[in-house]
Coordinates of C-alpha atoms in Angstrom, one line a residue:
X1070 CA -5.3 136.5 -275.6
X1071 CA -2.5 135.9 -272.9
X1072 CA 0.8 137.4 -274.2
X1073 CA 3.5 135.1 -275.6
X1074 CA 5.6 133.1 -273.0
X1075 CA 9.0 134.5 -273.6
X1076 CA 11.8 131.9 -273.2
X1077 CA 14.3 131.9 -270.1
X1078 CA 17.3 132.9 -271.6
X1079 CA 20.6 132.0 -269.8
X1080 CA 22.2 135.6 -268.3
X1081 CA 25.7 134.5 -269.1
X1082 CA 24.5 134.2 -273.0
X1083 CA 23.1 137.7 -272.9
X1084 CA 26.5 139.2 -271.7
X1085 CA 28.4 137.3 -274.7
X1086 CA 25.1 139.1 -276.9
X1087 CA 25.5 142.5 -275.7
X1088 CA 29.4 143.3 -275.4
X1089 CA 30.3 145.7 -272.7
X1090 CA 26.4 146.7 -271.8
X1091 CA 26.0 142.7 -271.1
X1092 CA 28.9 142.3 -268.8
X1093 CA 27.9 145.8 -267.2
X1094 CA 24.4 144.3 -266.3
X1095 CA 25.9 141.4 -265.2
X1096 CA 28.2 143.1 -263.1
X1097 CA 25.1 144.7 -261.8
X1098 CA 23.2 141.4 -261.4
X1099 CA 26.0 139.5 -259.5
X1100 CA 26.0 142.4 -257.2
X1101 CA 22.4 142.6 -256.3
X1102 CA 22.3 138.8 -256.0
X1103 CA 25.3 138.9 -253.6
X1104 CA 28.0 136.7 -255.8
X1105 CA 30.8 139.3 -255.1
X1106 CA 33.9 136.9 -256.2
X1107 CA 36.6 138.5 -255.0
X1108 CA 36.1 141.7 -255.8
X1109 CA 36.0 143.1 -251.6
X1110 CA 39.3 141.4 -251.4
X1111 CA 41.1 143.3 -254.0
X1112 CA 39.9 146.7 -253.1
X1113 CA 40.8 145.8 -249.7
X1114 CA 44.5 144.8 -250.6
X1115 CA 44.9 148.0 -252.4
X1116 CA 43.3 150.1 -249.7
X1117 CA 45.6 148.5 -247.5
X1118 CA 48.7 149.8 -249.4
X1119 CA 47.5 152.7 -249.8
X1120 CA 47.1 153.5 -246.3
X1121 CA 50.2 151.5 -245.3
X1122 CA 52.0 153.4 -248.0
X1123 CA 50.7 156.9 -247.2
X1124 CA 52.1 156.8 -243.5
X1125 CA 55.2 155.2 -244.6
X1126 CA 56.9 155.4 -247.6
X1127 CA 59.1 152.1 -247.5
X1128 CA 56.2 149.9 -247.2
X1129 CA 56.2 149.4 -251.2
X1130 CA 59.5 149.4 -251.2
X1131 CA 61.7 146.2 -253.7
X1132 CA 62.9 144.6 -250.2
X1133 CA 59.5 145.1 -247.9
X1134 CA 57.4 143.6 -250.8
X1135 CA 59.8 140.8 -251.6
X1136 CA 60.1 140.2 -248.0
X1137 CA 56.5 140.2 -247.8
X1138 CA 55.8 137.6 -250.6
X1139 CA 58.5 135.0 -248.9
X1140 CA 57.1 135.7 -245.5
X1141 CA 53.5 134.9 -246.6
X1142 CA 54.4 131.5 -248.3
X1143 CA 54.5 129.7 -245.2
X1144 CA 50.9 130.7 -244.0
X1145 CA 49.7 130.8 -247.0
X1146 CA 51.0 126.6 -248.1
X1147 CA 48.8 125.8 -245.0
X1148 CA 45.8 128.1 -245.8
X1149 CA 45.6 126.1 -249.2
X1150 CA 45.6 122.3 -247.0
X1151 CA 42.5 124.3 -245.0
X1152 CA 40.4 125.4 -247.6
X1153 CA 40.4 121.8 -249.1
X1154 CA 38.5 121.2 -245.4
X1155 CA 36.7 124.6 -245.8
X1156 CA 34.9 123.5 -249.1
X1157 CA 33.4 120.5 -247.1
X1158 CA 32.1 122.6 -244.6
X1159 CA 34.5 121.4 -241.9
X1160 CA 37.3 123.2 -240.1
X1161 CA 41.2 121.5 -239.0
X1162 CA 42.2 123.0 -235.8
X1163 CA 45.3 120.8 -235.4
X1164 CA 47.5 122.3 -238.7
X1165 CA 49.5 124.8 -236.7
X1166 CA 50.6 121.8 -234.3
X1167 CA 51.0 119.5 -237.1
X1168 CA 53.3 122.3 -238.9
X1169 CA 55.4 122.1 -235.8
X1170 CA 55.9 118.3 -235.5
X1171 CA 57.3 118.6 -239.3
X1172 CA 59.8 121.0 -238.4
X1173 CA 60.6 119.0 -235.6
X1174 CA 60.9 115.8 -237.8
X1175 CA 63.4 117.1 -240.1
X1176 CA 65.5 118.5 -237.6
X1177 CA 65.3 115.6 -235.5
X1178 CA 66.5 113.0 -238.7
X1179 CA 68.9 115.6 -240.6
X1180 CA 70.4 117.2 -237.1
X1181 CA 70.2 114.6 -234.7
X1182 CA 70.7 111.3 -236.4
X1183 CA 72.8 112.4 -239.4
X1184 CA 69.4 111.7 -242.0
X1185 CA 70.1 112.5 -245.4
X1186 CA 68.1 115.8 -245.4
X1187 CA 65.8 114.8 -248.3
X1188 CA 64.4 111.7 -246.5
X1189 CA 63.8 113.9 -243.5
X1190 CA 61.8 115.9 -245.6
X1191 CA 59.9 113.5 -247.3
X1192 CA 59.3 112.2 -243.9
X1193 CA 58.2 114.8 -242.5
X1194 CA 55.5 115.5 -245.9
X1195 CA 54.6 112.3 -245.1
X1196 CA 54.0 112.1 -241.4
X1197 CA 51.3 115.5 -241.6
X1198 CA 49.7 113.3 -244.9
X1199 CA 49.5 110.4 -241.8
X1200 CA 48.4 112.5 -239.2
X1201 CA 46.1 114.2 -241.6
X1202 CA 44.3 111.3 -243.1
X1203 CA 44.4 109.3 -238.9
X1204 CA 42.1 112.9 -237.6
X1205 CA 40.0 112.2 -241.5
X1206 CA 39.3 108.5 -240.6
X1207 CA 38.1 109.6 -236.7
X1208 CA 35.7 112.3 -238.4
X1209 CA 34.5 110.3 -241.3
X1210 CA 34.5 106.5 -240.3
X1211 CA 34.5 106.8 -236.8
X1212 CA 31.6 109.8 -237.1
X1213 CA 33.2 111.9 -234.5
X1214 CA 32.7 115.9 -235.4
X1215 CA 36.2 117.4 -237.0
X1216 CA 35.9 120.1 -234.8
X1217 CA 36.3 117.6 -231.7
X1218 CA 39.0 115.7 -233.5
X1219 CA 40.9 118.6 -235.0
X1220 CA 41.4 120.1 -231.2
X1221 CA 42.4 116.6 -229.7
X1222 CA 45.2 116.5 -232.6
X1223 CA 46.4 120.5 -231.6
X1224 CA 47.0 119.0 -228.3
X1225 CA 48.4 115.8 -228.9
X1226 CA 50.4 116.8 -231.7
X1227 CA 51.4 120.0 -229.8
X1228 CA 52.5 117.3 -226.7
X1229 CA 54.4 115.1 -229.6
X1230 CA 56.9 117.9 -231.1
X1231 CA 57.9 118.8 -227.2
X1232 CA 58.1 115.2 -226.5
X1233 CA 60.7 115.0 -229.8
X1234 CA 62.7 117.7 -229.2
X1235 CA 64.2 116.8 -226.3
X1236 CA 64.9 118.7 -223.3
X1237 CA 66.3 121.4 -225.2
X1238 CA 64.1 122.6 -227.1
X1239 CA 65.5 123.8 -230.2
X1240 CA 67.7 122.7 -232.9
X1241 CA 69.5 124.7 -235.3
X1242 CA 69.1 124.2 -238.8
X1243 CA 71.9 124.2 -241.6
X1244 CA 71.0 127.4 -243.6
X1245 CA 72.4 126.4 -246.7
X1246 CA 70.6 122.8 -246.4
X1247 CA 67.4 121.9 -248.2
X1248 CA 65.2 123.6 -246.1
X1249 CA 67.0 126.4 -245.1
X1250 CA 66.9 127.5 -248.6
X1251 CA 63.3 127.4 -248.9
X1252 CA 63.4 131.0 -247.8
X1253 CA 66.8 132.3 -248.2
X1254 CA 67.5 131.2 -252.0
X1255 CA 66.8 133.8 -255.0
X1256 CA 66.9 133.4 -258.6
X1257 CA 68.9 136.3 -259.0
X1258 CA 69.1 136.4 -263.2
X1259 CA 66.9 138.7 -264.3
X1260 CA 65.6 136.9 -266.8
X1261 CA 64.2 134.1 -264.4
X1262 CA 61.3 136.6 -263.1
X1263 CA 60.4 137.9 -266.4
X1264 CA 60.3 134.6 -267.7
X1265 CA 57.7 133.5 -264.9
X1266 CA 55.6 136.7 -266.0
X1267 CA 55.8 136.2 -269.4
X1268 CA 55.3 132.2 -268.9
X1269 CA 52.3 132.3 -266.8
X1270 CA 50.8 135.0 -269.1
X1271 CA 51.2 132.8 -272.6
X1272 CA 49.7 129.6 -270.3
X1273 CA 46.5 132.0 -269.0
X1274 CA 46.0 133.3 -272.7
X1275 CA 46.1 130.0 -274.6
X1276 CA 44.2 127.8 -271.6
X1277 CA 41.6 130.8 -271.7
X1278 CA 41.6 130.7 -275.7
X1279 CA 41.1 126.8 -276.5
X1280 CA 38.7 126.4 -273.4
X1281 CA 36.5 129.5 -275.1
X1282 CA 36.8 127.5 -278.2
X1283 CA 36.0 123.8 -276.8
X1284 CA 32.8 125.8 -274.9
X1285 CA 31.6 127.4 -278.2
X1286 CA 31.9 123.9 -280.0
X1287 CA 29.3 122.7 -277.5
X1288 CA 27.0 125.1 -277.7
X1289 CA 27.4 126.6 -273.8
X1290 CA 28.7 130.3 -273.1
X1291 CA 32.5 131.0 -273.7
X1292 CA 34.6 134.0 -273.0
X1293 CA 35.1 136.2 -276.1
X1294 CA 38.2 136.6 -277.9
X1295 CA 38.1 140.3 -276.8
X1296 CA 37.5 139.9 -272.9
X1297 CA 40.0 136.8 -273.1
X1298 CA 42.5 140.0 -274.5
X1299 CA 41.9 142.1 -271.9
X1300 CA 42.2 139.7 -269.3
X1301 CA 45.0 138.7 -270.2
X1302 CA 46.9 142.0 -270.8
X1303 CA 45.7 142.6 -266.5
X1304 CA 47.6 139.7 -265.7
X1305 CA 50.7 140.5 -267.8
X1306 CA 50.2 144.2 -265.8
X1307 CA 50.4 142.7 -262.5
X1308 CA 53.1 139.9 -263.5
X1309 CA 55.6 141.8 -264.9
X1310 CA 55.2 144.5 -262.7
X1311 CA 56.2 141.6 -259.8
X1312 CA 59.0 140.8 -261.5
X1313 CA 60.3 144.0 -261.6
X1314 CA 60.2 144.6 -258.1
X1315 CA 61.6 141.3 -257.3
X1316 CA 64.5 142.3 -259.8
X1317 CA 65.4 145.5 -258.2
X1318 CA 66.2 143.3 -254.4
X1319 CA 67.2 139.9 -255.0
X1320 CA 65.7 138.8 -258.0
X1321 CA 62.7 135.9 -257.7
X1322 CA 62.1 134.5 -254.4
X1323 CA 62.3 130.4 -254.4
X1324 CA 59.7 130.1 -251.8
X1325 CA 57.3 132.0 -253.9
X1326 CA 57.9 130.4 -257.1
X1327 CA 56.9 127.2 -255.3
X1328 CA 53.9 128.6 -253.2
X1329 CA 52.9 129.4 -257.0
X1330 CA 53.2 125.6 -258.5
X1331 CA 51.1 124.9 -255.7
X1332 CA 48.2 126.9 -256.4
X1333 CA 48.3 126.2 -259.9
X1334 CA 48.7 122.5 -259.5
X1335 CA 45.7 122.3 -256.7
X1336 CA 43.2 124.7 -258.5
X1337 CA 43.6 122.2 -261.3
X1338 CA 42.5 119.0 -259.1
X1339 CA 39.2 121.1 -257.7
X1340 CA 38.4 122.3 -261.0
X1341 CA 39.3 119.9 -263.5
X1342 CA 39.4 117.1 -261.9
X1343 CA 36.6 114.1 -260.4
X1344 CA 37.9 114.1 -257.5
X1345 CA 37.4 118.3 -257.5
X1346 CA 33.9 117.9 -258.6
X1347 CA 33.0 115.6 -255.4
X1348 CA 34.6 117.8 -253.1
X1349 CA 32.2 120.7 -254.1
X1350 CA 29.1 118.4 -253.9
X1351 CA 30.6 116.9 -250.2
X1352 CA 30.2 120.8 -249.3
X1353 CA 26.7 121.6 -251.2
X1354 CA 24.7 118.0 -249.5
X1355 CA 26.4 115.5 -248.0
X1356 CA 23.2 113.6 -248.4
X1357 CA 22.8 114.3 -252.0
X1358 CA 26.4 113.1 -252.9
X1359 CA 25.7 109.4 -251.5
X1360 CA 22.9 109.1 -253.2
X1361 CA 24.8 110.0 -256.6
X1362 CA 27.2 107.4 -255.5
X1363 CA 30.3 109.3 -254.0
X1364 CA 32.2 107.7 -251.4
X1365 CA 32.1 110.2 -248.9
X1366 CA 34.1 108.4 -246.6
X1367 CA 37.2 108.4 -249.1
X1368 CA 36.9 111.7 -250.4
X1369 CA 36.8 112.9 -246.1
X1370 CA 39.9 111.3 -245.4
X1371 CA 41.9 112.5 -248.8
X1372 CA 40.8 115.8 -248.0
X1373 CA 41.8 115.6 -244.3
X1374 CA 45.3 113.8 -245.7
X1375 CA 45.8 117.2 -247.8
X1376 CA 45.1 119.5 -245.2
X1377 CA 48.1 117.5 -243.1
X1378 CA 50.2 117.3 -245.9
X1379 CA 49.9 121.3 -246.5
X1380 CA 50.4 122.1 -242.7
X1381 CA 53.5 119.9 -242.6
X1382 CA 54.8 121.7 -246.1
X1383 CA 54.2 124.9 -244.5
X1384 CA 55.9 124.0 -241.4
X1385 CA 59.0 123.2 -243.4
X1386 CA 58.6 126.8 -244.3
X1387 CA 58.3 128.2 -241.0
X1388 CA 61.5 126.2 -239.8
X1389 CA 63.6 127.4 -243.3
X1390 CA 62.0 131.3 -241.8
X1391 CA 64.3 131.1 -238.4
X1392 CA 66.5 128.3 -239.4
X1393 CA 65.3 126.1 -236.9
X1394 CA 62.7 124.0 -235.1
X1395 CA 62.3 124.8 -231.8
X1396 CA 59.3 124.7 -229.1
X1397 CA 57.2 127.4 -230.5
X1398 CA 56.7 126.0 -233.8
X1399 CA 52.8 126.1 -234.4
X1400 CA 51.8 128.4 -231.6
X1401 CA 50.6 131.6 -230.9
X1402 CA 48.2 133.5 -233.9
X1403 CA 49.8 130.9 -236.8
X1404 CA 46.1 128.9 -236.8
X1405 CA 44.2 131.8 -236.4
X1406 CA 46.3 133.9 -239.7
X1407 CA 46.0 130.2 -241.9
X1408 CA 42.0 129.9 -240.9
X1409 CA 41.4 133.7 -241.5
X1410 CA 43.6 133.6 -245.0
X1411 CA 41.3 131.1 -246.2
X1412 CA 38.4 133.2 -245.3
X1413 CA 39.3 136.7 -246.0
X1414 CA 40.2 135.2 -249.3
X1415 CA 37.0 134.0 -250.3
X1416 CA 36.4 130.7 -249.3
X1417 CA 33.2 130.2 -247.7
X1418 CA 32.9 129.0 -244.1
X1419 CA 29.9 127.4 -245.2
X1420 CA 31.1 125.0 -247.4
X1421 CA 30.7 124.4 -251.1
X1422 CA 32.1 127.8 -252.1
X1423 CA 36.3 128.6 -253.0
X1424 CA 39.3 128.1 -254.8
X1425 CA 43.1 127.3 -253.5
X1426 CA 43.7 131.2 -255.2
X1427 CA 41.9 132.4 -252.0
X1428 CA 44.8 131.3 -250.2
X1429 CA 46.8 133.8 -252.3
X1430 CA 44.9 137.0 -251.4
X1431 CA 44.2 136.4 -248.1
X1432 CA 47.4 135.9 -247.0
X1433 CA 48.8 138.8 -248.9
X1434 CA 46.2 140.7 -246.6
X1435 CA 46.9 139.3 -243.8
X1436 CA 51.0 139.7 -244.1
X1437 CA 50.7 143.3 -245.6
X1438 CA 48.8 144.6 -242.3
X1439 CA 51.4 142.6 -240.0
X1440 CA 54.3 144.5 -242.3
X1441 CA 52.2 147.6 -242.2
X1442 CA 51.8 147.7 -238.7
X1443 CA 55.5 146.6 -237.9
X1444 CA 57.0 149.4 -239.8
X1445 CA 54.7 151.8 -237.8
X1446 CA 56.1 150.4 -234.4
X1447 CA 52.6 149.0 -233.3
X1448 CA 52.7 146.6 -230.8
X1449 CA 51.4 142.9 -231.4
X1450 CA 48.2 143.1 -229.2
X1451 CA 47.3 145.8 -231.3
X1452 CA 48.6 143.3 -234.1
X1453 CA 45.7 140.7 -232.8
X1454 CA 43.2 143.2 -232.8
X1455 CA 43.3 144.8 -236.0
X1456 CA 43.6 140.8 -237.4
X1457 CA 40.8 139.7 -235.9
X1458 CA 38.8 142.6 -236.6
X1459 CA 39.4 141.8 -240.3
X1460 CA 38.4 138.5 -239.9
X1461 CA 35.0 139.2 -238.3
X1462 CA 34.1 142.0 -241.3
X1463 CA 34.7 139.0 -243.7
X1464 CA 33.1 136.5 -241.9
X1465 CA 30.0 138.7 -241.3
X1466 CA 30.5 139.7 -245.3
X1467 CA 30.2 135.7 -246.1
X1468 CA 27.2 135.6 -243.8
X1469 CA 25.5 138.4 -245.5
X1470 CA 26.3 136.9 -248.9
X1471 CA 24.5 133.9 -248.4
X1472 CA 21.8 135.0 -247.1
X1473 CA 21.2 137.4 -250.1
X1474 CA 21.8 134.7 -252.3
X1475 CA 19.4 132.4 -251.2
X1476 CA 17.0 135.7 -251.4
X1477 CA 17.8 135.9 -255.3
X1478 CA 17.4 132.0 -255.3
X1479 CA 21.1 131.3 -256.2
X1480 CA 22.1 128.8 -253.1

């Protein structure tokens, strides 16, 4: 007699069953089946201070991490616009241009012509949401490929910011005007950084805790009580250790208190929202999501508007960063550092595969070896180099990821 058929039981219900054994043969599963997470980027981060640390003793120094963390916020606002495009498979060439025309449309309306300086920035939010959702309705009404599109609009838009600067080239920003204290204001109250710590960890332990709870009540794996614990006493590791570094230079940076809203408000709309859930599908079958009744044309064009929106946000950065707008706003490796943030953090050239956190990590990697490498006196082509040389391991990493995935039958 044939032996009993023994039921497929879901692995994420086993690791609930077994305690620590279960999530160290899922650990071991996930591995073998290529679903890494984020786990490459982390250990590369901290290899990277080490090292940088290790040949130079101020790299983890109070004022070269909090310069780092307000540094990154620019790249890293327009990594998050990108990896709204990355999840559909599809790539914006045009942000770093676009980035520039924003800086040059504030200081243009709030230099120039005397613009209250909060219209000029809403304007300028505004015009990369425009310029963003004109390059979305060529790709996805028009059928053109983004890739095509996307490098008309770094031309163009490149063309545009000369054309509205003028002859001269540059204009100086008010440093103590909305913009220029993007980057130059600090919360400097002590309390204000180890509020954010503590804040963000009470939020992570009671969204963890009631989504556990509404998961067990309908019968599909949750988180234990015990791993949501642990969890949770990581995060309040790594938090309040930030705030006491920010504390001991100038307290909490405003840029990265905002870069932080940001991340939290965006992973929101791509998990827990519709319009979230049809991004994802756009990047697993375009074909499959008509058919289950998605307007792919709308959901294109949004995505496309946010990646605009981002780049000009981030340009607002960049112009707070040297306190003004000037001709070589956009240029030079600012495309290549937003496109390899998104990657190196984890979101999937592919399509279908990310969250707006990956902006976070990668950029962290990408600033800390520009820092690193600074404070040893290497010289930018060396800079490029080392960059892009990161950028191909990950990329290659991705590759390999997939491809052992579909292996283990998981893409």
């Amino acid at each position: 007699m044939a032996a009993e058929a023994v039921p497929a039981v879901d692995p994420r219900l086993l690791v609930r069953e077994q305690g620590l054994a279960g999530y160290l043969g899922e650990f071991k599963r996930r591995m073998r089946a290529g679903d890494l997470g984020s786990l490459p980027v982390i250990v590369g981060l901290i290899v990277i201070c080490a090292i940088f640390q290790s040949l130079n003793e101020n790299f983890l120094s109070a004022e070269n991490l909090s310069n780092i963390a307000v540094t990154m916020v620019a790249t890293g606002m327009m990594a998050v616009g990108i990896i709204f495009v990355l999840l559909l498979g599809e790539i914006d060439l045009s942000v770093g241009s676009v980035s520039g025309v924003s800086g040059a449309i504030v200081a243009v309306l709030a230099v120039t012509h005397g613009v209250n300086e909060w219209l000029a920035v809403l304007a300028a939010i505004a015009g990369g949401a425009a310029i963003g959702a004109l390059h979305g309705f060529f790709f996805a009404k028009i059928g053109a490929p983004a890739f095509a599109v996307t490098l008309s609009g770094l031309l163009f838009w490149s063309g545009f910011m000369l054309q509205i600067l003028g002859s001269n080239g540059t204009i100086n920003l008010d440093s103590e005007g909305v913009v220029g204290k993007l980057t130059t204001y600090y919360f400097t109250d002590v309390a204000a950084a180890y509020g954010l710590a503590v804040l963000a960890v009470a939020v992570y332990f009671l969204s963890a805790f009631f989504d556990a709870r509404r998961r067990a009540a309908a019968g599909v794996p949750a988180r234990p009580v015990s791993e949501i614990v642990v969890r949770t006493v990581l995060l309040a590791v790594v938090a309040l250790g930030a705030a006491a570094v920010f504390n001991q230079y100038k307290g909490l940076p405003l840029a990265l208190l905002l870069f932080l809203v940001v991340l939290v408000g965006t992973d929101f709309v791509l998990r827990r929202t519709a319009f979230g859930r049809k991004v994802f599908a756009l990047g697993g079958s375009v074909e499959a999501s008509r058919r289950a009744g998605i307007n792919v044309t709308a959901v294109r064009i949004t995505v496309f508007a946010i990646a605009g929106t981002f780049a000009a946000v981030g340009g607002l950065f960049w112009a707070s960063k040297i306190a003004a707008a000037n001709q070589s706003a956009g240029s030079g490796d600012l495309l290549m550092n937003v496109i390899a943030a998104a990657v190196i953090g984890g979101t999937s050239l592919f399509g279908g595969r990310g969250r707006t956190w990956n902006a976070l990590l990668g950029v962290m990697v990408i600033t800390s070896i520009q820092y690193g490498l600074a404070l040893e006196g290497i010289a930018t082509p060396i800079q490029y180099m080392i960059t892009g040389a990161v950028l191909l391991a990950t990329v290659v990493i991705d590759s390999v990821t997939r491809k052992t995935q579909k292996t283990a039958g998981r893409a």
